[in-house]
PDB file of C-alpha atoms in Angstrom:
ATOM      1  CA  MET B   1       0.000   0.000   0.000  1.00 57.00           C
ATOM      2  CA  THR B   2       2.740   2.503   0.948  1.00 58.00           C
ATOM      3  CA  LYS B   3       5.479   1.043  -1.316  1.00 59.00           C
ATOM      4  CA  SER B   4       7.743   0.399   1.692  1.00 57.00           C
ATOM      5  CA  PHE B   5       6.937   3.840   3.150  1.00 66.00           C
ATOM      6  CA  ALA B   6       8.629   5.586   0.220  1.00 72.00           C
ATOM      7  CA  VAL B   7       6.762   8.912   0.412  1.00 85.00           C
ATOM      8  CA  LYS B   8       6.570  10.544   3.837  1.00 86.00           C
ATOM      9  CA  LEU B   9       3.915  13.248   4.109  1.00 87.00           C
ATOM     10  CA  GLY B  10       4.495  14.409   7.656  1.00 81.00           C
ATOM     11  CA  GLN B  11       5.685  13.704  11.170  1.00 77.00           C
ATOM     12  CA  GLY B  12       4.126  14.373  14.555  1.00 68.00           C
ATOM     13  CA  GLY B  13       4.184  13.295  18.162  1.00 62.00           C
ATOM     14  CA  PHE B  14       1.879  10.396  17.251  1.00 71.00           C
ATOM     15  CA  GLY B  15       4.198   8.999  14.559  1.00 74.00           C
ATOM     16  CA  ALA B  16       4.441   9.519  10.798  1.00 86.00           C
ATOM     17  CA  VAL B  17       2.088   9.792   7.807  1.00 90.00           C
ATOM     18  CA  TYR B  18       2.928   8.173   4.470  1.00 93.00           C
ATOM     19  CA  LYS B  19       1.382   8.370   1.027  1.00 92.00           C
ATOM     20  CA  GLY B  20      -0.113   5.137  -0.272  1.00 91.00           C
ATOM     21  CA  SER B  21      -2.608   3.756  -2.746  1.00 90.00           C
ATOM     22  CA  LEU B  22      -5.426   1.229  -2.634  1.00 89.00           C
ATOM     23  CA  HIS B  23      -5.982  -1.602  -5.107  1.00 88.00           C
ATOM     24  CA  ASP B  24      -8.524   0.518  -6.971  1.00 90.00           C
ATOM     25  CA  GLY B  25      -5.930   3.246  -7.522  1.00 88.00           C
ATOM     26  CA  ARG B  26      -7.200   5.721  -4.948  1.00 90.00           C
ATOM     27  CA  GLN B  27      -4.452   7.655  -3.193  1.00 92.00           C
ATOM     28  CA  VAL B  28      -4.537   7.548   0.601  1.00 95.00           C
ATOM     29  CA  ALA B  29      -2.660   8.857   3.626  1.00 94.00           C
ATOM     30  CA  VAL B  30      -1.528   6.130   6.032  1.00 92.00           C
ATOM     31  CA  LYS B  31      -1.007   7.337   9.584  1.00 88.00           C
ATOM     32  CA  MET B  32       1.383   4.987  11.400  1.00 87.00           C
ATOM     33  CA  LEU B  33       1.167   5.462  15.149  1.00 80.00           C
ATOM     34  CA  LYS B  34       4.276   4.915  17.219  1.00 72.00           C
ATOM     35  CA  ASP B  35       4.529   1.613  19.060  1.00 62.00           C
ATOM     36  CA  THR B  36       2.469   2.055  22.205  1.00 57.00           C
ATOM     37  CA  GLN B  37       2.046   0.172  25.398  1.00 49.00           C
ATOM     38  CA  GLY B  38      -1.261  -0.607  27.039  1.00 53.00           C
ATOM     39  CA  ASP B  39      -4.569  -0.703  25.232  1.00 59.00           C
ATOM     40  CA  GLY B  40      -3.857   1.891  22.521  1.00 69.00           C
ATOM     41  CA  GLU B  41      -6.404   4.340  23.894  1.00 71.00           C
ATOM     42  CA  GLU B  42      -5.483   7.164  21.512  1.00 72.00           C
ATOM     43  CA  PHE B  43      -5.744   4.877  18.483  1.00 79.00           C
ATOM     44  CA  MET B  44      -9.139   3.456  19.448  1.00 79.00           C
ATOM     45  CA  ASN B  45     -10.317   6.936  20.403  1.00 77.00           C
ATOM     46  CA  GLU B  46      -9.508   8.241  16.935  1.00 79.00           C
ATOM     47  CA  VAL B  47     -11.201   5.291  15.234  1.00 86.00           C
ATOM     48  CA  ALA B  48     -14.303   5.634  17.418  1.00 82.00           C
ATOM     49  CA  SER B  49     -14.522   9.388  16.853  1.00 83.00           C
ATOM     50  CA  ILE B  50     -13.860   9.705  13.143  1.00 84.00           C
ATOM     51  CA  SER B  51     -15.909   6.648  12.150  1.00 84.00           C
ATOM     52  CA  ARG B  52     -19.032   8.430  13.419  1.00 81.00           C
ATOM     53  CA  THR B  53     -18.556  11.426  11.137  1.00 89.00           C
ATOM     54  CA  SER B  54     -19.533  12.303   7.576  1.00 90.00           C
ATOM     55  CA  HIS B  55     -19.018  15.920   6.573  1.00 95.00           C
ATOM     56  CA  VAL B  56     -17.282  17.763   3.751  1.00 96.00           C
ATOM     57  CA  ASN B  57     -15.074  19.568   6.279  1.00 97.00           C
ATOM     58  CA  VAL B  58     -14.017  16.483   8.254  1.00 96.00           C
ATOM     59  CA  VAL B  59     -11.398  14.106   6.831  1.00 95.00           C
ATOM     60  CA  THR B  60     -12.738  10.672   5.851  1.00 93.00           C
ATOM     61  CA  LEU B  61     -11.391   7.537   7.540  1.00 91.00           C
ATOM     62  CA  LEU B  62     -11.259   4.728   4.966  1.00 92.00           C
ATOM     63  CA  GLY B  63      -9.964   1.972   7.241  1.00 91.00           C
ATOM     64  CA  PHE B  64      -7.566   0.973   9.993  1.00 89.00           C
ATOM     65  CA  CYS B  65      -5.165  -1.805  10.920  1.00 87.00           C
ATOM     66  CA  LEU B  66      -4.380  -3.189  14.379  1.00 82.00           C
ATOM     67  CA  GLN B  67      -1.707  -5.877  14.586  1.00 79.00           C
ATOM     68  CA  GLY B  68       0.067  -6.364  17.897  1.00 75.00           C
ATOM     69  CA  SER B  69       1.638  -3.055  18.882  1.00 75.00           C
ATOM     70  CA  LYS B  70       1.441  -1.701  15.317  1.00 80.00           C
ATOM     71  CA  ARG B  71      -1.466   0.589  14.560  1.00 85.00           C
ATOM     72  CA  ALA B  72      -2.342   2.353  11.323  1.00 89.00           C
ATOM     73  CA  LEU B  73      -5.167   4.625  10.164  1.00 89.00           C
ATOM     74  CA  ILE B  74      -6.011   4.990   6.475  1.00 92.00           C
ATOM     75  CA  TYR B  75      -7.410   8.373   5.433  1.00 93.00           C
ATOM     76  CA  GLU B  76      -8.375  10.040   2.186  1.00 93.00           C
ATOM     77  CA  TYR B  77      -5.329  11.750   0.669  1.00 95.00           C
ATOM     78  CA  MET B  78      -5.145  15.539   0.915  1.00 95.00           C
ATOM     79  CA  PRO B  79      -2.872  16.730  -1.931  1.00 93.00           C
ATOM     80  CA  ASN B  80      -2.357  20.236  -0.551  1.00 92.00           C
ATOM     81  CA  GLY B  81      -1.199  19.104   2.869  1.00 91.00           C
ATOM     82  CA  SER B  82      -2.006  21.078   5.997  1.00 92.00           C
ATOM     83  CA  LEU B  83      -2.870  24.726   6.556  1.00 94.00           C
ATOM     84  CA  GLU B  84       0.379  25.015   8.502  1.00 91.00           C
ATOM     85  CA  ARG B  85       2.341  24.304   5.332  1.00 86.00           C
ATOM     86  CA  TYR B  86       0.968  27.366   3.563  1.00 82.00           C
ATOM     87  CA  ALA B  87       0.216  29.901   6.245  1.00 71.00           C
ATOM     88  CA  PHE B  88       3.059  29.498   8.690  1.00 68.00           C
ATOM     89  CA  THR B  89       6.244  28.433   6.873  1.00 60.00           C
ATOM     90  CA  GLY B  90       6.951  31.693   5.074  1.00 55.00           C
ATOM     91  CA  ASP B  91       7.290  29.766   1.799  1.00 54.00           C
ATOM     92  CA  MET B  92       7.281  32.481  -0.828  1.00 46.00           C
ATOM     93  CA  ASN B  93       6.319  29.968  -3.520  1.00 57.00           C
ATOM     94  CA  SER B  94       2.944  29.576  -1.837  1.00 55.00           C
ATOM     95  CA  GLU B  95       2.298  33.272  -1.223  1.00 52.00           C
ATOM     96  CA  ASN B  96      -0.050  33.516  -4.204  1.00 52.00           C
ATOM     97  CA  LEU B  97      -2.216  30.833  -2.595  1.00 64.00           C
ATOM     98  CA  LEU B  98      -2.707  32.835   0.589  1.00 74.00           C
ATOM     99  CA  THR B  99      -5.223  35.400  -0.597  1.00 86.00           C
ATOM    100  CA  TRP B 100      -7.595  36.766   2.003  1.00 89.00           C
ATOM    101  CA  GLU B 101     -10.466  35.174   0.108  1.00 92.00           C
ATOM    102  CA  ARG B 102      -8.860  31.738   0.341  1.00 93.00           C
ATOM    103  CA  LEU B 103      -8.015  32.165   4.025  1.00 94.00           C
ATOM    104  CA  PHE B 104     -11.597  33.225   4.727  1.00 96.00           C
ATOM    105  CA  ASP B 105     -12.952  30.172   2.903  1.00 97.00           C
ATOM    106  CA  ILE B 106     -10.660  27.965   4.999  1.00 97.00           C
ATOM    107  CA  ALA B 107     -11.800  29.706   8.189  1.00 98.00           C
ATOM    108  CA  ILE B 108     -15.510  29.321   7.458  1.00 98.00           C
ATOM    109  CA  GLY B 109     -15.113  25.747   6.213  1.00 99.00           C
ATOM    110  CA  THR B 110     -13.309  24.786   9.408  1.00 99.00           C
ATOM    111  CA  ALA B 111     -16.047  26.496  11.426  1.00 99.00           C
ATOM    112  CA  ARG B 112     -18.707  24.443   9.637  1.00 98.00           C
ATOM    113  CA  GLY B 113     -16.770  21.263  10.332  1.00 98.00           C
ATOM    114  CA  LEU B 114     -16.519  22.088  14.027  1.00 98.00           C
ATOM    115  CA  GLU B 115     -20.193  23.008  14.182  1.00 97.00           C
ATOM    116  CA  TYR B 116     -20.964  19.577  12.757  1.00 96.00           C
ATOM    117  CA  LEU B 117     -18.770  17.822  15.336  1.00 95.00           C
ATOM    118  CA  HIS B 118     -20.406  19.758  18.174  1.00 94.00           C
ATOM    119  CA  ARG B 119     -24.009  19.500  17.001  1.00 90.00           C
ATOM    120  CA  GLY B 120     -24.525  17.647  13.736  1.00 82.00           C
ATOM    121  CA  CYS B 121     -23.198  14.104  14.094  1.00 80.00           C
ATOM    122  CA  ASN B 122     -24.921  11.360  16.062  1.00 74.00           C
ATOM    123  CA  THR B 123     -22.516  11.679  19.001  1.00 80.00           C
ATOM    124  CA  ARG B 124     -21.181  15.093  20.005  1.00 87.00           C
ATOM    125  CA  ILE B 125     -17.403  15.284  19.575  1.00 91.00           C
ATOM    126  CA  VAL B 126     -15.023  17.801  21.144  1.00 92.00           C
ATOM    127  CA  HIS B 127     -11.753  17.741  19.204  1.00 93.00           C
ATOM    128  CA  PHE B 128      -9.340  19.309  21.746  1.00 92.00           C
ATOM    129  CA  ASP B 129      -6.537  19.910  19.225  1.00 93.00           C
ATOM    130  CA  ILE B 130      -7.693  22.428  16.638  1.00 96.00           C
ATOM    131  CA  LYS B 131      -4.599  24.015  15.077  1.00 95.00           C
ATOM    132  CA  PRO B 132      -3.210  24.673  11.572  1.00 94.00           C
ATOM    133  CA  HIS B 133      -1.340  21.346  11.478  1.00 92.00           C
ATOM    134  CA  ASN B 134      -4.639  19.475  11.876  1.00 93.00           C
ATOM    135  CA  ILE B 135      -6.517  21.331   9.136  1.00 96.00           C
ATOM    136  CA  LEU B 136      -5.894  19.485   5.868  1.00 95.00           C
ATOM    137  CA  LEU B 137      -6.568  20.916   2.401  1.00 95.00           C
ATOM    138  CA  ASP B 138      -7.882  18.969  -0.590  1.00 96.00           C
ATOM    139  CA  GLN B 139      -7.161  19.708  -4.250  1.00 94.00           C
ATOM    140  CA  ASP B 140      -9.518  22.695  -4.141  1.00 95.00           C
ATOM    141  CA  PHE B 141      -8.191  23.922  -0.776  1.00 95.00           C
ATOM    142  CA  CYS B 142     -11.382  22.834   0.959  1.00 97.00           C
ATOM    143  CA  PRO B 143     -10.418  22.456   4.655  1.00 98.00           C
ATOM    144  CA  LYS B 144     -10.931  19.179   6.498  1.00 98.00           C
ATOM    145  CA  ILE B 145     -10.476  18.681  10.236  1.00 96.00           C
ATOM    146  CA  SER B 146      -8.145  15.782  11.055  1.00 93.00           C
ATOM    147  CA  ASP B 147      -6.361  14.021  13.954  1.00 88.00           C
ATOM    148  CA  PHE B 148      -8.969  12.911  16.474  1.00 86.00           C
ATOM    149  CA  GLY B 149      -6.513  11.260  18.865  1.00 79.00           C
ATOM    150  CA  LEU B 150      -7.369  13.666  21.692  1.00 80.00           C
ATOM    151  CA  ALA B 151     -11.073  13.958  20.888  1.00 84.00           C
ATOM    152  CA  LYS B 152     -13.761  13.314  23.473  1.00 82.00           C
ATOM    153  CA  LEU B 153     -17.074  11.644  22.667  1.00 79.00           C
ATOM    154  CA  CYS B 154     -19.949  13.120  24.657  1.00 77.00           C
ATOM    155  CA  LEU B 155     -23.596  12.436  25.263  1.00 63.00           C
ATOM    156  CA  ASN B 156     -25.654  15.004  23.400  1.00 59.00           C
ATOM    157  CA  LYS B 157     -27.204  16.213  26.636  1.00 59.00           C
ATOM    158  CA  GLU B 158     -23.828  16.845  28.261  1.00 58.00           C
ATOM    159  CA  SER B 159     -22.503  20.386  28.505  1.00 63.00           C
ATOM    160  CA  ALA B 160     -19.496  20.036  30.813  1.00 65.00           C
ATOM    161  CA  ILE B 161     -16.733  17.530  30.047  1.00 66.00           C
ATOM    162  CA  SER B 162     -14.455  15.713  32.466  1.00 60.00           C
ATOM    163  CA  ILE B 163     -10.867  15.047  31.367  1.00 61.00           C
ATOM    164  CA  VAL B 164      -7.703  14.020  33.173  1.00 56.00           C
ATOM    165  CA  GLY B 165      -4.856  16.476  32.589  1.00 58.00           C
ATOM    166  CA  ALA B 166      -4.541  19.207  29.984  1.00 59.00           C
ATOM    167  CA  ARG B 167      -4.822  18.109  26.373  1.00 70.00           C
ATOM    168  CA  GLY B 168      -4.041  19.977  23.198  1.00 79.00           C
ATOM    169  CA  THR B 169      -1.202  22.112  21.862  1.00 85.00           C
ATOM    170  CA  ILE B 170       0.350  25.025  23.742  1.00 86.00           C
ATOM    171  CA  GLY B 171      -0.855  28.304  22.280  1.00 88.00           C
ATOM    172  CA  TYR B 172      -4.255  26.885  21.358  1.00 92.00           C
ATOM    173  CA  ILE B 173      -5.386  25.339  24.657  1.00 91.00           C
ATOM    174  CA  ALA B 174      -8.311  27.128  26.313  1.00 92.00           C
ATOM    175  CA  PRO B 175      -7.708  28.536  29.830  1.00 91.00           C
ATOM    176  CA  GLU B 176     -10.311  26.269  31.458  1.00 90.00           C
ATOM    177  CA  VAL B 177      -8.418  23.197  30.249  1.00 89.00           C
ATOM    178  CA  TYR B 178      -5.497  24.353  32.382  1.00 83.00           C
ATOM    179  CA  SER B 179      -7.481  25.560  35.390  1.00 82.00           C
ATOM    180  CA  LYS B 180     -11.071  25.143  36.576  1.00 78.00           C
ATOM    181  CA  GLN B 181     -11.052  28.705  37.898  1.00 78.00           C
ATOM    182  CA  PHE B 182     -11.885  29.901  34.373  1.00 81.00           C
ATOM    183  CA  GLY B 183     -14.947  27.673  34.002  1.00 81.00           C
ATOM    184  CA  THR B 184     -15.969  24.193  32.921  1.00 86.00           C
ATOM    185  CA  ILE B 185     -14.497  22.318  29.976  1.00 86.00           C
ATOM    186  CA  SER B 186     -16.929  21.993  27.070  1.00 90.00           C
ATOM    187  CA  SER B 187     -17.183  22.423  23.318  1.00 93.00           C
ATOM    188  CA  LYS B 188     -16.305  26.074  24.005  1.00 95.00           C
ATOM    189  CA  SER B 189     -12.732  24.833  24.496  1.00 94.00           C
ATOM    190  CA  ASP B 190     -12.636  24.050  20.765  1.00 97.00           C
ATOM    191  CA  VAL B 191     -14.054  27.515  20.081  1.00 98.00           C
ATOM    192  CA  TYR B 192     -11.060  29.072  21.849  1.00 96.00           C
ATOM    193  CA  SER B 193      -8.585  26.984  19.827  1.00 97.00           C
ATOM    194  CA  TYR B 194     -10.394  27.915  16.627  1.00 98.00           C
ATOM    195  CA  GLY B 195     -10.224  31.617  17.493  1.00 97.00           C
ATOM    196  CA  MET B 196      -6.499  31.462  18.174  1.00 95.00           C
ATOM    197  CA  MET B 197      -5.976  29.676  14.866  1.00 96.00           C
ATOM    198  CA  VAL B 198      -7.977  32.255  12.898  1.00 96.00           C
ATOM    199  CA  LEU B 199      -6.081  35.155  14.468  1.00 94.00           C
ATOM    200  CA  GLU B 200      -2.831  33.350  13.714  1.00 92.00           C
ATOM    201  CA  MET B 201      -3.950  33.021  10.091  1.00 92.00           C
ATOM    202  CA  VAL B 202      -4.451  36.793  10.018  1.00 91.00           C
ATOM    203  CA  GLY B 203      -1.031  37.393  11.569  1.00 86.00           C
ATOM    204  CA  ALA B 204       0.727  34.941   9.263  1.00 79.00           C
ATOM    205  CA  ARG B 205      -0.806  36.596   6.181  1.00 70.00           C
ATOM    206  CA  ASP B 206       0.486  39.908   7.512  1.00 61.00           C
ATOM    207  CA  ARG B 207       4.017  38.549   8.066  1.00 61.00           C
ATOM    208  CA  ASN B 208       4.165  37.030   4.588  1.00 53.00           C
ATOM    209  CA  THR B 209       3.134  40.235   2.816  1.00 54.00           C
ATOM    210  CA  SER B 210       4.569  43.050   4.979  1.00 53.00           C
ATOM    211  CA  ALA B 211       8.207  44.020   4.998  1.00 43.00           C
ATOM    212  CA  ASP B 212       8.041  45.297   8.534  1.00 48.00           C
ATOM    213  CA  SER B 213       5.543  45.201  11.361  1.00 54.00           C
ATOM    214  CA  ASP B 214       4.955  47.525  14.301  1.00 58.00           C
ATOM    215  CA  HIS B 215       3.179  44.980  16.513  1.00 59.00           C
ATOM    216  CA  SER B 216       5.876  42.340  17.026  1.00 60.00           C
ATOM    217  CA  SER B 217       6.470  43.395  20.634  1.00 63.00           C
ATOM    218  CA  GLN B 218       2.771  43.359  21.609  1.00 74.00           C
ATOM    219  CA  TYR B 219       0.308  40.504  22.143  1.00 83.00           C
ATOM    220  CA  PHE B 220      -1.137  40.269  18.633  1.00 86.00           C
ATOM    221  CA  PRO B 221      -4.854  39.852  19.515  1.00 88.00           C
ATOM    222  CA  GLN B 222      -4.592  42.925  21.759  1.00 88.00           C
ATOM    223  CA  TRP B 223      -2.861  44.860  18.986  1.00 89.00           C
ATOM    224  CA  LEU B 224      -5.604  43.869  16.522  1.00 90.00           C
ATOM    225  CA  TYR B 225      -8.254  45.009  18.979  1.00 90.00           C
ATOM    226  CA  GLU B 226      -6.624  48.438  19.277  1.00 89.00           C
ATOM    227  CA  HIS B 227      -5.897  48.897  15.553  1.00 88.00           C
ATOM    228  CA  LEU B 228      -8.777  47.019  13.921  1.00 90.00           C
ATOM    229  CA  ASP B 229      -9.943  49.694  11.476  1.00 88.00           C
ATOM    230  CA  ASP B 230      -6.465  50.673  10.306  1.00 87.00           C
ATOM    231  CA  TYR B 231      -5.432  47.038   9.904  1.00 87.00           C
ATOM    232  CA  CYS B 232      -8.485  46.142   7.830  1.00 87.00           C
ATOM    233  CA  VAL B 233      -7.991  49.134   5.530  1.00 80.00           C
ATOM    234  CA  GLY B 234      -4.318  48.272   5.131  1.00 78.00           C
ATOM    235  CA  ALA B 235      -5.153  44.681   4.282  1.00 74.00           C
ATOM    236  CA  SER B 236      -7.634  45.769   1.629  1.00 66.00           C
ATOM    237  CA  GLU B 237      -5.321  46.478  -1.279  1.00 63.00           C
ATOM    238  CA  ILE B 238      -7.916  45.404  -3.829  1.00 56.00           C
ATOM    239  CA  ASN B 239     -11.460  46.268  -2.797  1.00 61.00           C
ATOM    240  CA  GLY B 240     -13.863  46.838   0.056  1.00 69.00           C
ATOM    241  CA  GLU B 241     -15.020  43.237  -0.015  1.00 77.00           C
ATOM    242  CA  THR B 242     -11.590  42.162   1.200  1.00 86.00           C
ATOM    243  CA  THR B 243     -11.874  44.606   4.098  1.00 88.00           C
ATOM    244  CA  GLU B 244     -15.127  42.943   5.158  1.00 90.00           C
ATOM    245  CA  LEU B 245     -13.596  39.451   5.085  1.00 93.00           C
ATOM    246  CA  VAL B 246     -10.599  40.523   7.164  1.00 92.00           C
ATOM    247  CA  ARG B 247     -12.819  42.298   9.692  1.00 93.00           C
ATOM    248  CA  LYS B 248     -15.025  39.231  10.061  1.00 96.00           C
ATOM    249  CA  MET B 249     -12.043  36.978  10.715  1.00 96.00           C
ATOM    250  CA  ILE B 250     -10.586  39.315  13.328  1.00 95.00           C
ATOM    251  CA  VAL B 251     -13.808  40.109  15.197  1.00 96.00           C
ATOM    252  CA  VAL B 252     -14.895  36.463  15.253  1.00 97.00           C
ATOM    253  CA  GLY B 253     -11.428  35.413  16.391  1.00 96.00           C
ATOM    254  CA  LEU B 254     -11.488  37.944  19.242  1.00 96.00           C
ATOM    255  CA  TRP B 255     -14.887  36.699  20.414  1.00 96.00           C
ATOM    256  CA  CYS B 256     -13.702  33.100  20.325  1.00 97.00           C
ATOM    257  CA  ILE B 257     -10.690  33.718  22.588  1.00 95.00           C
ATOM    258  CA  GLN B 258     -12.611  35.281  25.448  1.00 94.00           C
ATOM    259  CA  VAL B 259     -11.195  33.948  28.713  1.00 92.00           C
ATOM    260  CA  ILE B 260     -14.538  32.920  30.231  1.00 92.00           C
ATOM    261  CA  PRO B 261     -16.061  30.025  28.229  1.00 93.00           C
ATOM    262  CA  THR B 262     -19.637  31.284  28.517  1.00 93.00           C
ATOM    263  CA  ASP B 263     -18.602  34.558  26.849  1.00 94.00           C
ATOM    264  CA  ARG B 264     -17.510  32.738  23.704  1.00 96.00           C
ATOM    265  CA  PRO B 265     -19.971  32.045  20.882  1.00 97.00           C
ATOM    266  CA  THR B 266     -20.973  28.529  19.903  1.00 97.00           C
ATOM    267  CA  MET B 267     -19.641  27.289  16.575  1.00 98.00           C
ATOM    268  CA  THR B 268     -23.172  27.672  15.203  1.00 97.00           C
ATOM    269  CA  ARG B 269     -23.007  31.353  16.096  1.00 97.00           C
ATOM    270  CA  VAL B 270     -19.490  31.601  14.647  1.00 98.00           C
ATOM    271  CA  VAL B 271     -20.759  30.325  11.287  1.00 98.00           C
ATOM    272  CA  GLU B 272     -23.618  32.830  11.408  1.00 97.00           C
ATOM    273  CA  MET B 273     -21.197  35.674  12.141  1.00 97.00           C
ATOM    274  CA  LEU B 274     -18.912  34.716   9.265  1.00 97.00           C
ATOM    275  CA  GLU B 275     -21.821  34.329   6.842  1.00 96.00           C
ATOM    276  CA  GLY B 276     -23.510  37.564   7.928  1.00 93.00           C
ATOM    277  CA  SER B 277     -22.769  41.238   7.457  1.00 89.00           C
ATOM    278  CA  THR B 278     -20.015  43.093   9.294  1.00 87.00           C
ATOM    279  CA  SER B 279     -22.567  45.773  10.188  1.00 86.00           C
ATOM    280  CA  ASN B 280     -23.993  43.354  12.748  1.00 84.00           C
ATOM    281  CA  LEU B 281     -20.614  42.465  14.283  1.00 91.00           C
ATOM    282  CA  GLU B 282     -19.636  44.115  17.529  1.00 92.00           C
ATOM    283  CA  LEU B 283     -16.261  43.872  19.205  1.00 92.00           C
ATOM    284  CA  PRO B 284     -16.101  41.849  22.441  1.00 91.00           C
ATOM    285  CA  PRO B 285     -15.291  43.499  25.776  1.00 82.00           C
ATOM    286  CA  ARG B 286     -11.640  44.472  25.722  1.00 71.00           C
ATOM    287  CA  VAL B 287     -11.156  43.617  29.393  1.00 53.00           C
ATOM    288  CA  LEU B 288     -11.636  39.904  28.688  1.00 55.00           C
ATOM    289  CA  LEU B 289      -8.730  39.583  26.284  1.00 53.00           C
ATOM    290  CA  SER B 290      -5.865  37.608  27.784  1.00 51.00           C
TER     291      SER B 290
END
């Protein structure tokens, strides 16, 4: 299937991903998890989570293999790799792919995928590791949420979630995952991670297209809050429509990273905000920015 693991697509803490092909010619991505002890909880968790999903913005699991300590997951192949590859490497060859319109489409597609995980599939799923590395892009740059190793399956009636220890990636983990003093852990923890990712997309686009920046010494979300209008006008080199897309991404991102979980919107509301007019978008309270 993988031709002796000839083509490596990526590497992570879980192991490596290789390009392969099925007997019918379909290209696939084979995720080989590192040899693990115990019952392979992360592997079974990913299989249980992703096998319950079917959405255009969630990667499709085609199969899996469990043989002794060796574990593999077989996913649909995403020819354009991850969002991280384009937005955060500074690769000048990909700069033409990072238009504001494309970034906005990726942001709203990811939001729809998360809304589905939180509300649309038969068992509510909280991902717990939303970040650019886990947003894969197909041939048309349609975003698909991947890597469900840390996901939590929940009863639909549940609001709060119980977990042991912090889970996720530093920089994207919601405050309540670290400490209960900020509130209970819920799907709003994914909302926080999503907001940080969207604001990072905005910042990365700025770094890739600006020769110098006057906000490198300040917490970027705070800087955006204070300079929102000027930033949006500066980003709109083409037309006013671009200004509206940039403003939506920033305002939605700022709402999503509110410290108190109950102050954050649901992903359903996030989709509504991104699909709606900027005239209806208000900035969140400044005092709640971390």
